CSV table of C-alpha atoms in Angstrom, one decimal:
chain,number,residue,atom,x,y,z
A,4,ASP,CA,0.1,0.2,0.1
A,5,GLY,CA,1.4,3.6,-0.5
A,6,GLY,CA,2.0,5.7,1.7
A,7,ILE,CA,4.6,7.8,3.9
A,8,THR,CA,6.6,6.3,6.8
A,9,GLN,CA,7.7,9.0,9.5
A,10,SER,CA,10.2,7.3,11.9
A,11,PRO,CA,11.2,7.1,14.7
A,12,LYS,CA,8.1,7.6,16.2
A,13,TYR,CA,9.1,8.4,19.3
A,14,LEU,CA,12.7,10.3,20.2
A,15,PHE,CA,14.2,12.1,23.4
A,16,ARG,CA,17.0,14.6,22.8
A,17,LYS,CA,19.2,15.6,24.7
A,18,GLU,CA,19.9,19.7,24.8
A,19,GLY,CA,22.0,20.7,22.5
A,20,GLN,CA,21.8,17.9,20.1
A,21,ASN,CA,20.8,17.4,16.1
A,22,VAL,CA,18.4,14.9,15.4
A,23,THR,CA,16.6,14.0,12.9
A,24,LEU,CA,13.9,12.6,11.5
A,25,SER,CA,13.1,10.6,8.5
A,26,CYS,CA,10.8,10.6,5.9
A,27,GLU,CA,9.5,8.4,3.2
A,28,GLN,CA,6.7,8.3,0.7
A,29,ASN,CA,5.8,5.7,-1.9
A,30,LEU,CA,2.7,7.9,-3.4
A,31,ASN,CA,5.0,9.2,-6.6
A,32,HIS,CA,3.8,12.8,-4.7
A,33,ASP,CA,6.3,15.3,-6.5
A,34,ALA,CA,6.0,18.0,-2.9
A,35,MET,CA,6.6,17.0,0.6
A,36,TYR,CA,6.1,19.0,4.0
A,37,TRP,CA,7.3,19.1,7.4
A,38,TYR,CA,4.9,20.6,10.2
A,39,ARG,CA,5.3,21.1,13.5
A,40,GLN,CA,2.5,21.0,15.7
A,41,ASP,CA,1.6,22.2,19.6
A,42,PRO,CA,-1.3,22.2,21.5
A,43,GLY,CA,-4.2,24.6,20.6
A,44,GLN,CA,-1.7,26.2,18.3
A,45,GLY,CA,-2.3,24.0,14.8
A,46,LEU,CA,-0.4,22.8,12.3
A,47,ARG,CA,3.1,25.4,11.3
A,48,LEU,CA,4.6,24.8,8.2
A,49,ILE,CA,8.4,24.3,9.0
A,50,TYR,CA,10.0,23.6,5.2
A,51,TYR,CA,8.6,22.3,2.2
A,52,SER,CA,9.8,20.7,-0.9
A,53,GLN,CA,8.2,20.7,-4.6
A,54,ILE,CA,10.8,19.0,-6.6
A,55,VAL,CA,13.5,17.5,-6.3
A,56,ASN,CA,17.1,19.3,-5.1
A,57,ASP,CA,15.0,22.5,-3.9
A,58,PHE,CA,13.1,23.3,-1.1
A,59,GLN,CA,11.5,26.5,1.0
A,60,LYS,CA,10.9,27.6,4.0
A,61,GLY,CA,7.8,27.8,6.2
A,62,ASP,CA,6.5,29.8,8.3
A,63,ILE,CA,9.2,29.1,11.5
A,64,ALA,CA,12.1,27.7,9.9
A,65,GLU,CA,14.3,29.1,12.4
A,66,GLY,CA,16.5,26.1,14.1
A,67,TYR,CA,15.3,23.4,11.9
A,68,SER,CA,16.7,22.1,8.1
A,69,VAL,CA,15.9,19.8,5.1
A,70,SER,CA,17.1,18.5,2.4
A,71,ARG,CA,15.5,16.7,-0.6
A,72,GLU,CA,18.2,14.5,-2.5
A,73,LYS,CA,15.6,11.4,-3.7
A,74,LYS,CA,11.8,12.6,-4.6
A,75,GLU,CA,10.6,9.6,-2.1
A,76,SER,CA,12.9,11.6,1.2
A,77,PHE,CA,12.6,14.4,3.2
A,78,PRO,CA,14.9,14.1,6.1
A,79,LEU,CA,14.0,17.0,8.3
A,80,THR,CA,16.6,17.6,11.4
A,81,VAL,CA,16.2,19.6,14.7
A,82,THR,CA,19.3,21.5,16.0
A,83,SER,CA,20.8,23.0,18.7
A,84,ALA,CA,19.3,26.1,17.6
A,85,GLN,CA,16.1,25.4,17.7
A,86,LYS,CA,15.0,26.7,20.7
A,87,ASN,CA,11.5,24.8,21.8
A,88,PRO,CA,11.9,21.5,19.7
A,89,THR,CA,9.6,19.7,22.0
A,90,ALA,CA,6.6,18.7,19.6
A,91,PHE,CA,4.9,15.8,17.5
A,92,TYR,CA,6.6,16.1,14.0
A,93,LEU,CA,4.2,15.3,10.3
A,94,CYS,CA,5.3,15.0,7.4
A,95,ALA,CA,3.1,15.1,4.2
A,96,SER,CA,2.6,14.9,0.4
A,97,SER,CA,1.3,16.3,-2.5
A,98,MET,CA,0.9,15.8,-6.3
A,99,THR,CA,1.4,19.5,-7.6
A,100,GLY,CA,0.0,21.4,-10.1
A,101,GLN,CA,-3.6,23.2,-9.4
A,102,PRO,CA,-6.2,22.2,-6.7
A,103,ARG,CA,-8.8,20.8,-8.6
A,104,SER,CA,-6.4,18.3,-9.6
A,105,GLY,CA,-5.5,16.8,-6.3
A,106,ALA,CA,-2.7,18.8,-5.3
A,107,ASN,CA,-2.4,20.4,-2.3
A,108,VAL,CA,-4.7,17.0,-1.0
A,109,LEU,CA,-1.9,16.2,1.6
A,110,THR,CA,-1.5,12.9,2.2
A,111,PHE,CA,-0.2,13.0,6.4
A,112,GLY,CA,2.6,10.4,7.8
A,113,ALA,CA,1.5,9.0,11.3
A,114,GLY,CA,4.3,11.7,13.2
A,115,SER,CA,6.7,11.7,15.4
A,116,ARG,CA,7.1,12.9,18.9
A,117,LEU,CA,10.3,14.8,19.3
A,118,THR,CA,11.0,15.1,23.9
A,119,VAL,CA,14.1,17.2,24.6
A,120,LEU,CA,15.0,16.0,27.8
B,9,ALA,CA,-2.3,36.6,3.4
B,10,GLN,CA,-4.9,33.9,4.4
B,11,SER,CA,-6.2,32.7,7.6
B,12,VAL,CA,-8.5,30.2,9.5
B,13,THR,CA,-10.3,30.2,12.7
B,14,GLN,CA,-11.6,27.8,14.8
B,15,LEU,CA,-13.5,29.3,17.1
B,16,ASP,CA,-13.9,26.3,19.1
B,17,SER,CA,-11.1,24.8,20.7
B,18,GLN,CA,-13.3,21.7,22.4
B,19,VAL,CA,-16.6,20.7,21.7
B,20,PRO,CA,-18.5,18.2,24.4
B,21,VAL,CA,-21.2,16.5,22.9
B,22,PHE,CA,-23.1,13.5,23.9
B,23,GLU,CA,-23.3,10.4,21.8
B,24,GLU,CA,-26.5,10.4,19.1
B,25,ALA,CA,-26.9,14.2,19.4
B,26,PRO,CA,-26.1,16.6,16.6
B,27,VAL,CA,-22.7,18.9,16.2
B,28,GLU,CA,-21.0,21.6,14.3
B,29,LEU,CA,-17.8,22.8,14.3
B,30,ARG,CA,-16.7,26.2,13.2
B,31,CYS,CA,-14.5,27.4,11.1
B,32,ASN,CA,-14.5,31.3,9.3
B,33,TYR,CA,-11.6,32.0,6.9
B,34,SER,CA,-9.8,35.5,5.4
B,35,SER,CA,-8.4,35.6,2.4
B,36,SER,CA,-8.1,37.7,-0.9
B,37,VAL,CA,-8.6,35.2,-3.9
B,38,SER,CA,-10.8,32.5,-4.3
B,39,VAL,CA,-10.5,29.6,-2.5
B,40,TYR,CA,-10.4,25.5,-1.4
B,41,LEU,CA,-11.5,24.3,1.5
B,42,PHE,CA,-10.9,21.1,3.4
B,43,TRP,CA,-11.2,19.7,7.1
B,44,TYR,CA,-8.9,16.8,8.0
B,45,VAL,CA,-9.2,14.7,11.1
B,46,GLN,CA,-6.8,14.0,13.4
B,47,TYR,CA,-7.0,10.8,16.2
B,48,PRO,CA,-4.6,10.6,19.3
B,49,ASN,CA,-1.1,10.0,18.5
B,50,GLN,CA,-1.8,9.5,14.4
B,51,GLY,CA,-1.4,11.9,11.6
B,52,LEU,CA,-4.3,13.9,9.8
B,53,GLN,CA,-6.6,11.5,7.3
B,54,LEU,CA,-8.7,14.4,4.9
B,55,LEU,CA,-12.6,14.0,5.8
B,56,LEU,CA,-13.5,16.5,3.3
B,57,LYS,CA,-13.1,19.4,0.5
B,58,TYR,CA,-14.8,22.1,-1.0
B,59,LEU,CA,-13.1,22.9,-4.8
B,60,SER,CA,-15.6,23.6,-6.7
B,61,GLY,CA,-19.4,23.0,-7.8
B,62,SER,CA,-22.3,23.1,-4.9
B,63,THR,CA,-20.7,24.5,-1.8
B,64,LEU,CA,-22.4,20.9,0.4
B,65,VAL,CA,-19.9,18.3,0.5
B,66,GLU,CA,-20.0,15.3,2.0
B,67,SER,CA,-17.8,12.2,3.9
B,68,ILE,CA,-18.6,8.2,3.9
B,69,ASN,CA,-19.2,8.1,7.4
B,70,GLY,CA,-22.0,11.0,8.0
B,71,PHE,CA,-20.0,14.4,7.7
B,72,GLU,CA,-21.2,17.4,6.0
B,73,ALA,CA,-19.7,20.9,5.3
B,74,GLU,CA,-21.1,24.5,3.5
B,75,PHE,CA,-19.5,26.5,2.0
B,76,ASN,CA,-20.7,30.2,2.2
B,77,LYS,CA,-18.8,32.5,0.5
B,78,SER,CA,-20.9,35.3,1.4
B,79,GLN,CA,-19.9,34.6,5.3
B,80,THR,CA,-16.5,33.2,4.3
B,81,SER,CA,-17.9,29.9,6.4
B,82,PHE,CA,-16.7,26.1,5.8
B,83,HIS,CA,-18.5,24.7,9.0
B,84,LEU,CA,-18.6,21.0,9.5
B,85,ARG,CA,-21.4,19.9,10.6
B,86,LYS,CA,-23.2,15.7,11.3
B,87,PRO,CA,-26.5,15.0,12.5
B,88,SER,CA,-25.4,12.6,14.8
B,89,VAL,CA,-22.2,11.4,16.6
B,90,HIS,CA,-20.7,8.3,17.6
B,91,ILE,CA,-18.1,7.4,20.2
B,92,SER,CA,-15.3,6.5,17.3
B,93,ASP,CA,-16.0,10.2,16.0
B,94,THR,CA,-14.2,11.6,19.1
B,95,ALA,CA,-10.5,12.9,17.7
B,96,GLU,CA,-9.1,16.7,16.5
B,97,TYR,CA,-10.9,18.3,13.3
B,98,PHE,CA,-9.1,20.8,11.2
B,99,CYS,CA,-10.5,23.1,8.9
B,100,ALA,CA,-7.9,24.4,6.3
B,101,VAL,CA,-7.7,26.7,3.3
B,102,ARG,CA,-5.4,27.3,0.7
B,103,GLY,CA,-6.1,30.6,-1.5
B,104,SER,CA,-3.0,31.2,-3.9
B,105,ASN,CA,-0.2,28.9,-2.1
B,106,MET,CA,0.2,27.1,0.6
B,107,LEU,CA,-2.4,25.6,2.9
B,108,THR,CA,-2.8,27.1,6.0
B,109,PHE,CA,-4.5,25.7,8.6
B,110,GLY,CA,-7.0,26.3,12.1
B,111,GLY,CA,-5.6,25.8,15.3
B,112,GLY,CA,-8.0,22.6,16.0
B,113,THR,CA,-11.4,21.7,17.4
B,114,ARG,CA,-11.2,18.1,19.7
B,115,LEU,CA,-14.4,16.7,19.4
B,116,MET,CA,-14.9,15.0,23.0
B,117,VAL,CA,-18.1,12.2,22.0
B,118,LYS,CA,-19.7,11.4,25.8
B,119,PRO,CA,-22.1,8.1,25.9
């Protein structure tokens, strides 16, 4: 079955450490996204990529980095510069193009919960 | 710029009662509207969407939403809720570019 796989599901990090969250999709989607979810704040966009080797900052990119070397993969690194990294991180993907074609209908992974100790 | 406001952070309701989850948006361009549902410790799943055509859209599990352009709203309704509907619901809007999500409404169905 096609879908998005995020790993690890739970991750603990000490302050000052970088961690990388994995996101892999086999939906043949061009676009991939990373969101951060905090209680009561909905989803906030960290980074997105609409094509391989290209990505754009979202609303809260500071302290995060991404790469898009393969269409299927969009890993997110939470760096030590991120002041408050404890959160639930969601990866998503979609087709590109006009909304009526299905673009921007996001398929989400199950999420990764990061806790900083 | 576009924004989405979900007016209620939590909605408690008894099983088999009707429910409405409110969503208002602002956008300077034509919009496409979505409702997503999130069960505990899971990702979001698309519940229904409005892209064009009929302003009333339905999901397979009894939810419906109506796009009201004059009131800039896309409220989600269900005439009779079930315990299994307990989840968080997110309204989202796409205007000129990216998808913007509301803050979410936690629906709590009580027996």
